Amino acid sequence: MEFQPVPLLDLKAQYALIKDEIARALEPLYESQMFVLGPEVQALEDEIAAYSQCRHAIGVTSGTDALLIALMALGVAPGDEVITTAYTFFATAGVIHRLGARPVFVDIEPETFNISPDRVEAAITPKTKAIIPVHLYGQCAEMAPILGVAEKHGLPVIEDAAQAIGAEYQGRRAGSMGTVGCFSFFPTKNLGGFGDGGMVTVNDDALAEKLRVLRVHGMEPKYYHPMVGGNFRLDAIQAAVLRVKLRHLDDWSDARKRNAERYDRLFDNAGLTDGRVVTPPVKQSRHVFNQYVIRVQRRDELKRFLSENGVGCEVYYPVPLHLQECFADLGYKPGDLPVSEEAAQTTLALPIYPELTGEMQARVVDCVARFYNGLDT
Ligand SMILES: *Cc1c(COP(=O)(O)O)cnc(C)c1O
């Protein structure tokens, strides 16, 4: 059978559509030779703040640094505990450890893969300093009960919205609900730059000012350092590229949603939603599908079969964070967070990028069907 490969992501297809716009945005920057912070970054910050329904946005070096600077601004220090999900990209927990604090992992909801609000409250101790829910794959965590628990215990909430720019929970945008919102502009995110980049969003004026000072080595005024920060500055080139892409983001998010709905129908029509394939449910008011992640039987075999047949796919994430080697000292063992462990063994991400065509999606589903039904059907 003739088979055209379907990549997991095709950034070249996106670039082809905006090439001229990008060139026009970059040209004046080259002439200005102003590459770090400056008016282009300020303009992006204003636009992201408005887009994410926040008072302030502060451009930083990456999504990881957005999380790190947020924890620094909130005073997280050695001996503190920070509650987060075991099922996320490593950065969410790595930043907690880097500040000498202890990540306290809680389990997830089986359908959405997002942190389980009930388990958050049970994990609170006198040492708890903050809670980091992650809006995984582009769908917001169940924020109302999490914010309720946080308020009851006087704890700040840091939203890891790295995969969820533009996602909504009860009509509220990701990054606007907690104390701080953290975004990533890594190229594979829904709004991706030409390299690393990130953004912190916040409503509190004093916290915004502190984040701006921490971004430049804790310096205010120039060459005076009331605190120790770092170099967390965003490049103007990234800001210029991101401002062009931001104008297209809603169209791209709509296309991702359309593709997700098409997969749902195709899997149904193929008779695969009988337990062999579980498609991802939309539980919140706007899911932006950074990933379309199915739960499947015989996951590793299916992954191999798809890869061999030219269908891009990936496992996010094969090892939940409480079982990572670097966190062995924390004392978790297999079975402690069963829903996260099960997800790590059964989930598979399929191509969902905006430029993906219906015909390509039909080929993906056909390939999954051939795996389960036997090669010659
Ligand atoms: C990508 C990602 C990050 C880190 O962002 P970088 O820009 O790569 O540093 C953090 N958390 C989650 C959930 C992510 O997906």
mmCIF file of C-alpha atoms and ligand atoms in Angstrom:
data_model
loop_
_atom_site.group_PDB
_atom_site.id
_atom_site.type_symbol
_atom_site.label_atom_id
_atom_site.label_comp_id
_atom_site.label_asym_id
_atom_site.label_seq_id
_atom_site.Cartn_x
_atom_site.Cartn_y
_atom_site.Cartn_z
ATOM 1 C CA MET A 1 0.000 0.000 0.000
ATOM 2 C CA GLU A 2 1.240 3.454 -0.976
ATOM 3 C CA PHE A 3 1.651 5.558 2.158
ATOM 4 C CA GLN A 4 2.558 9.213 2.508
ATOM 5 C CA PRO A 5 4.196 9.945 5.876
ATOM 6 C CA VAL A 6 2.262 12.097 8.340
ATOM 7 C CA PRO A 7 4.619 13.967 10.693
ATOM 8 C CA LEU A 8 3.736 14.587 14.336
ATOM 9 C CA LEU A 9 4.272 18.300 13.733
ATOM 10 C CA ASP A 10 5.121 20.286 10.591
ATOM 11 C CA LEU A 11 6.432 23.746 11.439
ATOM 12 C CA LYS A 12 7.632 24.247 7.865
ATOM 13 C CA ALA A 13 4.016 24.171 6.678
ATOM 14 C CA GLN A 14 3.162 26.949 9.140
ATOM 15 C CA TYR A 15 6.222 29.003 8.199
ATOM 16 C CA ALA A 16 5.353 28.837 4.497
ATOM 17 C CA LEU A 17 2.074 30.641 5.249
ATOM 18 C CA ILE A 18 3.576 33.530 7.253
ATOM 19 C CA LYS A 19 7.026 33.862 5.735
ATOM 20 C CA ASP A 20 6.468 37.345 4.294
ATOM 21 C CA GLU A 21 4.847 38.689 7.453
ATOM 22 C CA ILE A 22 7.776 37.432 9.526
ATOM 23 C CA ALA A 23 10.326 38.985 7.168
ATOM 24 C CA ARG A 24 8.547 42.349 7.344
ATOM 25 C CA ALA A 25 8.473 42.195 11.169
ATOM 26 C CA LEU A 26 12.152 41.287 11.498
ATOM 27 C CA GLU A 27 13.661 43.742 9.027
ATOM 28 C CA PRO A 28 13.294 46.856 11.240
ATOM 29 C CA LEU A 29 14.762 44.934 14.175
ATOM 30 C CA TYR A 30 17.865 44.071 12.191
ATOM 31 C CA GLU A 31 18.232 47.737 11.339
ATOM 32 C CA SER A 32 17.763 48.806 14.963
ATOM 33 C CA GLN A 33 20.248 46.221 16.303
ATOM 34 C CA MET A 34 18.250 46.193 19.568
ATOM 35 C CA PHE A 35 17.931 42.534 20.428
ATOM 36 C CA VAL A 36 17.149 42.209 24.132
ATOM 37 C CA LEU A 37 13.886 43.440 25.752
ATOM 38 C CA GLY A 38 12.971 46.878 24.345
ATOM 39 C CA PRO A 39 9.808 48.070 22.558
ATOM 40 C CA GLU A 40 9.141 44.837 20.645
ATOM 41 C CA VAL A 41 9.099 42.792 23.880
ATOM 42 C CA GLN A 42 6.971 45.455 25.587
ATOM 43 C CA ALA A 43 4.461 45.314 22.714
ATOM 44 C CA LEU A 44 4.273 41.516 22.943
ATOM 45 C CA GLU A 45 3.771 41.741 26.703
ATOM 46 C CA ASP A 46 0.850 44.136 26.240
ATOM 47 C CA GLU A 47 -0.711 41.868 23.617
ATOM 48 C CA ILE A 48 -0.289 38.664 25.648
ATOM 49 C CA ALA A 49 -1.674 40.381 28.759
ATOM 50 C CA ALA A 50 -4.778 41.428 26.812
ATOM 51 C CA TYR A 51 -5.083 38.031 25.099
ATOM 52 C CA SER A 52 -4.806 36.200 28.415
ATOM 53 C CA GLN A 53 -7.098 38.580 30.333
ATOM 54 C CA CYS A 54 -4.329 39.678 32.734
ATOM 55 C CA ARG A 55 -3.145 43.087 33.925
ATOM 56 C CA HIS A 56 0.562 42.343 33.409
ATOM 57 C CA ALA A 57 2.736 40.098 31.283
ATOM 58 C CA ILE A 58 6.518 39.818 31.672
ATOM 59 C CA GLY A 59 8.549 38.255 28.864
ATOM 60 C CA VAL A 60 11.196 35.762 29.979
ATOM 61 C CA THR A 61 13.727 33.339 28.510
ATOM 62 C CA SER A 62 11.612 30.163 28.515
ATOM 63 C CA GLY A 63 8.604 28.443 30.029
ATOM 64 C CA THR A 64 10.919 26.808 32.540
ATOM 65 C CA ASP A 65 12.263 30.198 33.609
ATOM 66 C CA ALA A 66 8.699 31.537 33.806
ATOM 67 C CA LEU A 67 7.980 28.860 36.423
ATOM 68 C CA LEU A 68 11.305 29.442 38.172
ATOM 69 C CA ILE A 69 10.928 33.216 38.412
ATOM 70 C CA ALA A 70 7.333 32.816 39.625
ATOM 71 C CA LEU A 71 8.475 30.570 42.487
ATOM 72 C CA MET A 72 11.348 32.974 43.262
ATOM 73 C CA ALA A 73 8.966 35.937 43.381
ATOM 74 C CA LEU A 74 6.708 34.026 45.786
ATOM 75 C CA GLY A 75 9.679 33.335 48.048
ATOM 76 C CA VAL A 76 9.829 29.544 47.663
ATOM 77 C CA ALA A 77 12.949 28.430 49.524
ATOM 78 C CA PRO A 78 14.688 25.363 50.987
ATOM 79 C CA GLY A 79 12.415 23.374 53.281
ATOM 80 C CA ASP A 80 9.209 24.461 51.535
ATOM 81 C CA GLU A 81 6.829 22.101 49.794
ATOM 82 C CA VAL A 82 5.108 22.797 46.480
ATOM 83 C CA ILE A 83 2.193 20.622 45.367
ATOM 84 C CA THR A 84 1.967 19.657 41.706
ATOM 85 C CA THR A 85 0.930 16.874 39.353
ATOM 86 C CA ALA A 86 3.066 13.802 38.723
ATOM 87 C CA TYR A 87 1.976 13.734 35.096
ATOM 88 C CA THR A 88 3.505 16.713 33.280
ATOM 89 C CA PHE A 89 6.680 17.820 31.541
ATOM 90 C CA PHE A 90 9.704 17.686 33.848
ATOM 91 C CA ALA A 91 10.137 21.485 34.066
ATOM 92 C CA THR A 92 7.090 21.872 36.324
ATOM 93 C CA ALA A 93 8.822 19.965 39.111
ATOM 94 C CA GLY A 94 12.457 20.655 38.223
ATOM 95 C CA VAL A 95 12.100 24.322 39.175
ATOM 96 C CA ILE A 96 10.756 23.389 42.627
ATOM 97 C CA HIS A 97 13.765 21.183 43.283
ATOM 98 C CA ARG A 98 16.230 23.781 41.963
ATOM 99 C CA LEU A 99 15.082 26.223 44.657
ATOM 100 C CA GLY A 100 15.738 23.629 47.351
ATOM 101 C CA ALA A 101 12.036 23.009 47.896
ATOM 102 C CA ARG A 102 10.313 19.640 47.773
ATOM 103 C CA PRO A 103 7.891 18.730 44.987
ATOM 104 C CA VAL A 104 4.851 16.987 46.469
ATOM 105 C CA PHE A 105 3.259 14.965 43.689
ATOM 106 C CA VAL A 106 -0.437 14.213 43.538
ATOM 107 C CA ASP A 107 -2.365 12.033 41.133
ATOM 108 C CA ILE A 108 -4.477 13.052 38.148
ATOM 109 C CA GLU A 109 -8.020 12.648 36.865
ATOM 110 C CA PRO A 110 -8.204 9.627 34.558
ATOM 111 C CA GLU A 111 -10.157 11.350 31.772
ATOM 112 C CA THR A 112 -8.386 14.705 31.440
ATOM 113 C CA PHE A 113 -4.936 13.772 32.802
ATOM 114 C CA ASN A 114 -5.079 16.971 34.887
ATOM 115 C CA ILE A 115 -4.308 17.239 38.599
ATOM 116 C CA SER A 116 -7.034 15.873 40.857
ATOM 117 C CA PRO A 117 -8.421 18.738 43.004
ATOM 118 C CA ASP A 118 -9.473 16.427 45.872
ATOM 119 C CA ARG A 119 -5.958 15.125 46.219
ATOM 120 C CA VAL A 120 -4.496 18.650 46.339
ATOM 121 C CA GLU A 121 -6.173 19.468 49.644
ATOM 122 C CA ALA A 122 -5.103 16.134 51.162
ATOM 123 C CA ALA A 123 -1.456 16.940 50.310
ATOM 124 C CA ILE A 124 -1.348 20.295 52.138
ATOM 125 C CA THR A 125 0.936 20.483 55.190
ATOM 126 C CA PRO A 126 2.258 23.406 57.282
ATOM 127 C CA LYS A 127 5.258 23.487 54.906
ATOM 128 C CA THR A 128 3.193 23.923 51.726
ATOM 129 C CA LYS A 129 4.161 27.157 49.982
ATOM 130 C CA ALA A 130 2.328 26.979 46.629
ATOM 131 C CA ILE A 131 0.243 24.827 44.282
ATOM 132 C CA ILE A 132 1.093 24.352 40.577
ATOM 133 C CA PRO A 133 -1.734 22.944 38.466
ATOM 134 C CA VAL A 134 -0.797 22.233 34.829
ATOM 135 C CA HIS A 135 -3.243 22.746 31.963
ATOM 136 C CA LEU A 136 -2.073 19.618 30.219
ATOM 137 C CA TYR A 137 -2.293 19.162 26.442
ATOM 138 C CA GLY A 138 -4.213 22.462 26.112
ATOM 139 C CA GLN A 139 -7.132 21.870 28.484
ATOM 140 C CA CYS A 140 -7.441 23.752 31.767
ATOM 141 C CA ALA A 141 -7.234 21.895 35.050
ATOM 142 C CA GLU A 142 -10.369 21.935 37.231
ATOM 143 C CA MET A 143 -9.548 25.387 38.606
ATOM 144 C CA ALA A 144 -12.584 26.289 40.754
ATOM 145 C CA PRO A 145 -11.978 23.683 43.477
ATOM 146 C CA ILE A 146 -8.195 24.213 43.294
ATOM 147 C CA LEU A 147 -8.583 27.979 43.770
ATOM 148 C CA GLY A 148 -11.078 27.319 46.574
ATOM 149 C CA VAL A 149 -8.639 25.090 48.454
ATOM 150 C CA ALA A 150 -5.786 27.555 47.858
ATOM 151 C CA GLU A 151 -7.816 30.449 49.208
ATOM 152 C CA LYS A 152 -8.918 28.469 52.250
ATOM 153 C CA HIS A 153 -5.265 27.746 53.116
ATOM 154 C CA GLY A 154 -3.857 31.113 51.984
ATOM 155 C CA LEU A 155 -1.681 29.563 49.265
ATOM 156 C CA PRO A 156 -0.681 31.070 45.905
ATOM 157 C CA VAL A 157 -1.533 29.145 42.724
ATOM 158 C CA ILE A 158 0.891 29.104 39.798
ATOM 159 C CA GLU A 159 -0.755 28.001 36.572
ATOM 160 C CA ASP A 160 1.571 26.085 34.284
ATOM 161 C CA ALA A 161 -0.089 27.192 31.051
ATOM 162 C CA ALA A 162 2.875 26.245 28.844
ATOM 163 C CA GLN A 163 0.624 24.054 26.675
ATOM 164 C CA ALA A 164 -2.525 26.115 26.998
ATOM 165 C CA ILE A 165 -2.313 29.669 25.677
ATOM 166 C CA GLY A 166 -5.874 30.793 24.898
ATOM 167 C CA ALA A 167 -7.503 27.839 26.692
ATOM 168 C CA GLU A 168 -10.508 28.726 28.832
ATOM 169 C CA TYR A 169 -12.097 27.511 32.037
ATOM 170 C CA GLN A 170 -15.666 28.749 32.557
ATOM 171 C CA GLY A 171 -14.838 31.516 30.087
ATOM 172 C CA ARG A 172 -11.653 32.583 31.904
ATOM 173 C CA ARG A 173 -8.338 32.375 30.090
ATOM 174 C CA ALA A 174 -5.469 30.133 31.135
ATOM 175 C CA GLY A 175 -2.925 32.141 33.094
ATOM 176 C CA SER A 176 -5.475 34.651 34.452
ATOM 177 C CA MET A 177 -7.000 32.623 37.267
ATOM 178 C CA GLY A 178 -4.140 31.897 39.638
ATOM 179 C CA THR A 179 -1.618 34.183 41.328
ATOM 180 C CA VAL A 180 0.823 33.793 38.399
ATOM 181 C CA GLY A 181 0.448 32.248 34.939
ATOM 182 C CA CYS A 182 3.415 30.717 33.104
ATOM 183 C CA PHE A 183 3.667 30.327 29.336
ATOM 184 C CA SER A 184 6.221 28.754 27.012
ATOM 185 C CA PHE A 185 7.035 29.824 23.459
ATOM 186 C CA PHE A 186 9.098 26.712 22.709
ATOM 187 C CA PRO A 187 8.632 26.036 18.981
ATOM 188 C CA THR A 188 6.296 23.057 19.493
ATOM 189 C CA LYS A 189 3.848 24.997 21.678
ATOM 190 C CA ASN A 190 0.689 26.495 20.148
ATOM 191 C CA LEU A 191 2.416 29.890 20.031
ATOM 192 C CA GLY A 192 6.036 29.016 19.284
ATOM 193 C CA GLY A 193 8.979 31.276 18.563
ATOM 194 C CA PHE A 194 12.160 30.802 16.568
ATOM 195 C CA GLY A 195 13.866 29.466 19.689
ATOM 196 C CA ASP A 196 13.192 29.540 23.408
ATOM 197 C CA GLY A 197 10.960 32.071 25.092
ATOM 198 C CA GLY A 198 8.362 32.389 27.815
ATOM 199 C CA MET A 199 5.988 34.741 29.611
ATOM 200 C CA VAL A 200 4.700 35.279 33.120
ATOM 201 C CA THR A 201 1.235 36.772 33.601
ATOM 202 C CA VAL A 202 -0.001 38.359 36.805
ATOM 203 C CA ASN A 203 -2.733 40.673 38.039
ATOM 204 C CA ASP A 204 -1.078 41.967 41.216
ATOM 205 C CA ASP A 205 0.883 45.191 40.557
ATOM 206 C CA ALA A 206 3.517 44.655 43.259
ATOM 207 C CA LEU A 207 4.184 41.073 42.198
ATOM 208 C CA ALA A 208 4.524 42.219 38.569
ATOM 209 C CA GLU A 209 7.136 44.773 39.610
ATOM 210 C CA LYS A 210 9.049 42.142 41.593
ATOM 211 C CA LEU A 211 9.026 39.781 38.584
ATOM 212 C CA ARG A 212 10.377 42.573 36.343
ATOM 213 C CA VAL A 213 13.220 43.227 38.786
ATOM 214 C CA LEU A 214 14.042 39.519 39.203
ATOM 215 C CA ARG A 215 14.223 39.223 35.399
ATOM 216 C CA VAL A 216 17.268 41.532 35.346
ATOM 217 C CA HIS A 217 19.367 40.137 38.209
ATOM 218 C CA GLY A 218 17.207 41.729 40.890
ATOM 219 C CA MET A 219 18.490 45.098 39.747
ATOM 220 C CA GLU A 220 16.617 48.319 40.611
ATOM 221 C CA PRO A 221 17.795 50.994 39.961
ATOM 222 C CA LYS A 222 20.627 50.250 37.552
ATOM 223 C CA TYR A 223 23.564 48.479 39.258
ATOM 224 C CA TYR A 224 21.797 48.374 42.632
ATOM 225 C CA HIS A 225 20.533 44.939 43.698
ATOM 226 C CA PRO A 226 17.919 44.742 46.459
ATOM 227 C CA MET A 227 17.520 41.029 45.630
ATOM 228 C CA VAL A 228 19.216 38.293 43.635
ATOM 229 C CA GLY A 229 17.504 37.492 40.361
ATOM 230 C CA GLY A 230 18.899 36.189 37.111
ATOM 231 C CA ASN A 231 19.154 36.830 33.401
ATOM 232 C CA PHE A 232 15.599 35.954 32.396
ATOM 233 C CA ARG A 233 15.302 38.470 29.531
ATOM 234 C CA LEU A 234 13.308 37.720 26.372
ATOM 235 C CA ASP A 235 14.847 38.468 22.959
ATOM 236 C CA ALA A 236 13.282 41.067 20.682
ATOM 237 C CA ILE A 237 13.556 38.692 17.703
ATOM 238 C CA GLN A 238 11.389 36.155 19.520
ATOM 239 C CA ALA A 239 8.917 38.892 20.428
ATOM 240 C CA ALA A 240 8.676 40.085 16.805
ATOM 241 C CA VAL A 241 8.054 36.548 15.527
ATOM 242 C CA LEU A 242 5.543 35.826 18.286
ATOM 243 C CA ARG A 243 3.609 39.026 17.591
ATOM 244 C CA VAL A 244 3.121 37.931 13.989
ATOM 245 C CA LYS A 245 2.045 34.451 15.067
ATOM 246 C CA LEU A 246 -0.282 35.766 17.787
ATOM 247 C CA ARG A 247 -2.416 37.330 15.043
ATOM 248 C CA HIS A 248 -3.015 33.812 13.682
ATOM 249 C CA LEU A 249 -3.323 31.978 16.980
ATOM 250 C CA ASP A 250 -7.113 31.855 17.202
ATOM 251 C CA ASP A 251 -7.391 30.504 13.650
ATOM 252 C CA TRP A 252 -4.778 27.869 14.489
ATOM 253 C CA SER A 253 -6.532 26.929 17.734
ATOM 254 C CA ASP A 254 -9.824 26.601 15.822
ATOM 255 C CA ALA A 255 -8.093 24.351 13.287
ATOM 256 C CA ARG A 256 -6.692 22.154 16.075
ATOM 257 C CA LYS A 257 -10.183 21.826 17.545
ATOM 258 C CA ARG A 258 -11.624 20.966 14.128
ATOM 259 C CA ASN A 259 -8.952 18.315 13.682
ATOM 260 C CA ALA A 260 -9.687 16.874 17.128
ATOM 261 C CA GLU A 261 -13.393 16.620 16.339
ATOM 262 C CA ARG A 262 -12.556 14.976 13.022
ATOM 263 C CA TYR A 263 -10.370 12.362 14.738
ATOM 264 C CA ASP A 264 -13.199 11.684 17.221
ATOM 265 C CA ARG A 265 -15.580 10.986 14.311
ATOM 266 C CA LEU A 266 -13.056 8.938 12.349
ATOM 267 C CA PHE A 267 -12.248 6.705 15.336
ATOM 268 C CA ASP A 268 -15.969 6.252 16.000
ATOM 269 C CA ASN A 269 -16.706 5.410 12.385
ATOM 270 C CA ALA A 270 -13.847 2.913 12.346
ATOM 271 C CA GLY A 271 -15.438 1.117 15.302
ATOM 272 C CA LEU A 272 -12.326 1.634 17.404
ATOM 273 C CA THR A 273 -13.955 3.486 20.310
ATOM 274 C CA ASP A 274 -15.066 0.148 21.791
ATOM 275 C CA GLY A 275 -12.308 0.324 24.411
ATOM 276 C CA ARG A 276 -9.342 -0.123 22.112
ATOM 277 C CA VAL A 277 -9.055 3.638 21.590
ATOM 278 C CA VAL A 278 -10.328 6.248 24.060
ATOM 279 C CA THR A 279 -10.453 9.714 22.498
ATOM 280 C CA PRO A 280 -9.734 12.772 24.703
ATOM 281 C CA PRO A 281 -12.888 14.330 26.194
ATOM 282 C CA VAL A 282 -13.412 18.088 26.155
ATOM 283 C CA LYS A 283 -14.421 19.028 29.715
ATOM 284 C CA GLN A 284 -13.668 22.745 29.836
ATOM 285 C CA SER A 285 -15.037 25.680 27.855
ATOM 286 C CA ARG A 286 -12.078 25.970 25.453
ATOM 287 C CA HIS A 287 -9.537 23.222 24.791
ATOM 288 C CA VAL A 288 -6.709 24.374 22.486
ATOM 289 C CA PHE A 289 -5.292 20.898 21.774
ATOM 290 C CA ASN A 290 -1.556 21.395 21.994
ATOM 291 C CA GLN A 291 -1.702 17.612 21.875
ATOM 292 C CA TYR A 292 -4.393 15.119 20.867
ATOM 293 C CA VAL A 293 -3.725 12.236 23.212
ATOM 294 C CA ILE A 294 -5.535 8.941 22.958
ATOM 295 C CA ARG A 295 -5.538 6.168 25.521
ATOM 296 C CA VAL A 296 -5.029 2.782 23.901
ATOM 297 C CA GLN A 297 -4.525 -0.916 24.445
ATOM 298 C CA ARG A 298 -1.084 -2.333 23.549
ATOM 299 C CA ARG A 299 0.334 1.185 23.380
ATOM 300 C CA ASP A 300 4.003 0.366 22.765
ATOM 301 C CA GLU A 301 3.180 -2.047 19.937
ATOM 302 C CA LEU A 302 0.843 0.495 18.352
ATOM 303 C CA LYS A 303 3.496 3.206 18.606
ATOM 304 C CA ARG A 304 6.020 0.985 16.855
ATOM 305 C CA PHE A 305 3.509 0.073 14.137
ATOM 306 C CA LEU A 306 2.580 3.713 13.471
ATOM 307 C CA SER A 307 6.223 4.791 13.378
ATOM 308 C CA GLU A 308 7.111 1.994 10.954
ATOM 309 C CA ASN A 309 4.238 3.111 8.746
ATOM 310 C CA GLY A 310 5.246 6.760 8.650
ATOM 311 C CA VAL A 311 2.756 8.119 11.190
ATOM 312 C CA GLY A 312 4.381 10.479 13.667
ATOM 313 C CA CYS A 313 3.364 9.846 17.263
ATOM 314 C CA GLU A 314 4.871 10.310 20.708
ATOM 315 C CA VAL A 315 4.453 9.287 24.321
ATOM 316 C CA TYR A 316 3.916 12.264 26.652
ATOM 317 C CA TYR A 317 5.107 11.159 29.199
ATOM 318 C CA PRO A 318 6.543 7.655 29.628
ATOM 319 C CA VAL A 319 7.705 8.076 33.252
ATOM 320 C CA PRO A 320 5.596 10.013 35.769
ATOM 321 C CA LEU A 321 7.665 12.475 37.752
ATOM 322 C CA HIS A 322 7.414 10.727 41.139
ATOM 323 C CA LEU A 323 9.258 7.760 39.598
ATOM 324 C CA GLN A 324 12.058 9.739 37.905
ATOM 325 C CA GLU A 325 15.538 8.702 38.970
ATOM 326 C CA CYS A 326 16.490 12.216 40.076
ATOM 327 C CA PHE A 327 13.593 12.248 42.555
ATOM 328 C CA ALA A 328 14.377 8.835 44.095
ATOM 329 C CA ASP A 329 15.306 10.611 47.362
ATOM 330 C CA LEU A 330 11.709 11.735 47.730
ATOM 331 C CA GLY A 331 10.818 8.119 48.501
ATOM 332 C CA TYR A 332 7.954 7.466 46.078
ATOM 333 C CA LYS A 333 7.470 3.939 44.757
ATOM 334 C CA PRO A 334 5.497 2.337 41.921
ATOM 335 C CA GLY A 335 1.813 2.157 42.837
ATOM 336 C CA ASP A 336 1.826 5.414 44.818
ATOM 337 C CA LEU A 337 0.091 7.418 42.062
ATOM 338 C CA PRO A 338 -1.692 4.755 40.032
ATOM 339 C CA VAL A 339 -3.645 6.986 37.641
ATOM 340 C CA SER A 340 -0.477 8.807 36.535
ATOM 341 C CA GLU A 341 1.357 5.502 36.181
ATOM 342 C CA GLU A 342 -1.446 4.039 34.099
ATOM 343 C CA ALA A 343 -1.521 7.128 31.856
ATOM 344 C CA ALA A 344 2.233 6.852 31.324
ATOM 345 C CA GLN A 345 1.695 3.334 30.001
ATOM 346 C CA THR A 346 -1.413 3.815 27.847
ATOM 347 C CA THR A 347 -1.338 7.255 26.223
ATOM 348 C CA LEU A 348 -0.197 8.208 22.741
ATOM 349 C CA ALA A 349 -0.160 11.628 21.060
ATOM 350 C CA LEU A 350 -1.158 11.830 17.374
ATOM 351 C CA PRO A 351 -0.513 14.636 14.852
ATOM 352 C CA ILE A 352 -2.964 17.514 15.518
ATOM 353 C CA TYR A 353 -1.191 20.582 14.084
ATOM 354 C CA PRO A 354 -3.393 23.153 12.288
ATOM 355 C CA GLU A 355 -2.164 22.440 8.743
ATOM 356 C CA LEU A 356 -2.966 18.726 9.013
ATOM 357 C CA THR A 357 -5.549 17.777 6.359
ATOM 358 C CA GLY A 358 -8.603 15.567 6.718
ATOM 359 C CA GLU A 359 -7.076 13.165 4.260
ATOM 360 C CA MET A 360 -3.930 12.854 6.396
ATOM 361 C CA GLN A 361 -6.050 12.228 9.480
ATOM 362 C CA ALA A 362 -7.973 9.509 7.640
ATOM 363 C CA ARG A 363 -4.639 7.844 6.890
ATOM 364 C CA VAL A 364 -3.635 8.022 10.564
ATOM 365 C CA VAL A 365 -6.890 6.417 11.720
ATOM 366 C CA ASP A 366 -6.685 3.852 8.941
ATOM 367 C CA CYS A 367 -3.252 2.886 10.173
ATOM 368 C CA VAL A 368 -4.534 2.479 13.753
ATOM 369 C CA ALA A 369 -7.404 0.355 12.413
ATOM 370 C CA ARG A 370 -4.981 -1.842 10.473
ATOM 371 C CA PHE A 371 -3.001 -2.391 13.670
ATOM 372 C CA TYR A 372 -6.021 -3.568 15.660
ATOM 373 C CA ASN A 373 -7.911 -5.366 12.901
ATOM 374 C CA GLY A 374 -5.012 -7.147 11.282
ATOM 375 C CA LEU A 375 -2.779 -5.983 8.500
ATOM 376 C CA ASP A 376 -4.836 -7.160 5.535
ATOM 377 C CA THR A 377 -8.192 -5.583 6.339
HETATM 378 C C1 LIG B 1 7.060 23.090 27.552
HETATM 379 C C2 LIG B 1 6.639 23.032 28.962
HETATM 380 C C3 LIG B 1 7.349 23.683 29.972
HETATM 381 C C4 LIG B 1 8.694 24.332 29.757
HETATM 382 O O1 LIG B 1 8.737 25.281 28.759
HETATM 383 P P1 LIG B 1 10.150 25.596 28.029
HETATM 384 O O2 LIG B 1 9.848 26.827 27.258
HETATM 385 O O3 LIG B 1 10.469 24.431 27.169
HETATM 386 O O4 LIG B 1 11.161 25.826 29.084
HETATM 387 C C5 LIG B 1 6.843 23.660 31.252
HETATM 388 N N1 LIG B 1 5.707 23.011 31.544
HETATM 389 C C6 LIG B 1 5.006 22.346 30.608
HETATM 390 C C7 LIG B 1 3.742 21.660 30.989
HETATM 391 C C8 LIG B 1 5.449 22.320 29.289
HETATM 392 O O5 LIG B 1 4.770 21.645 28.364
#
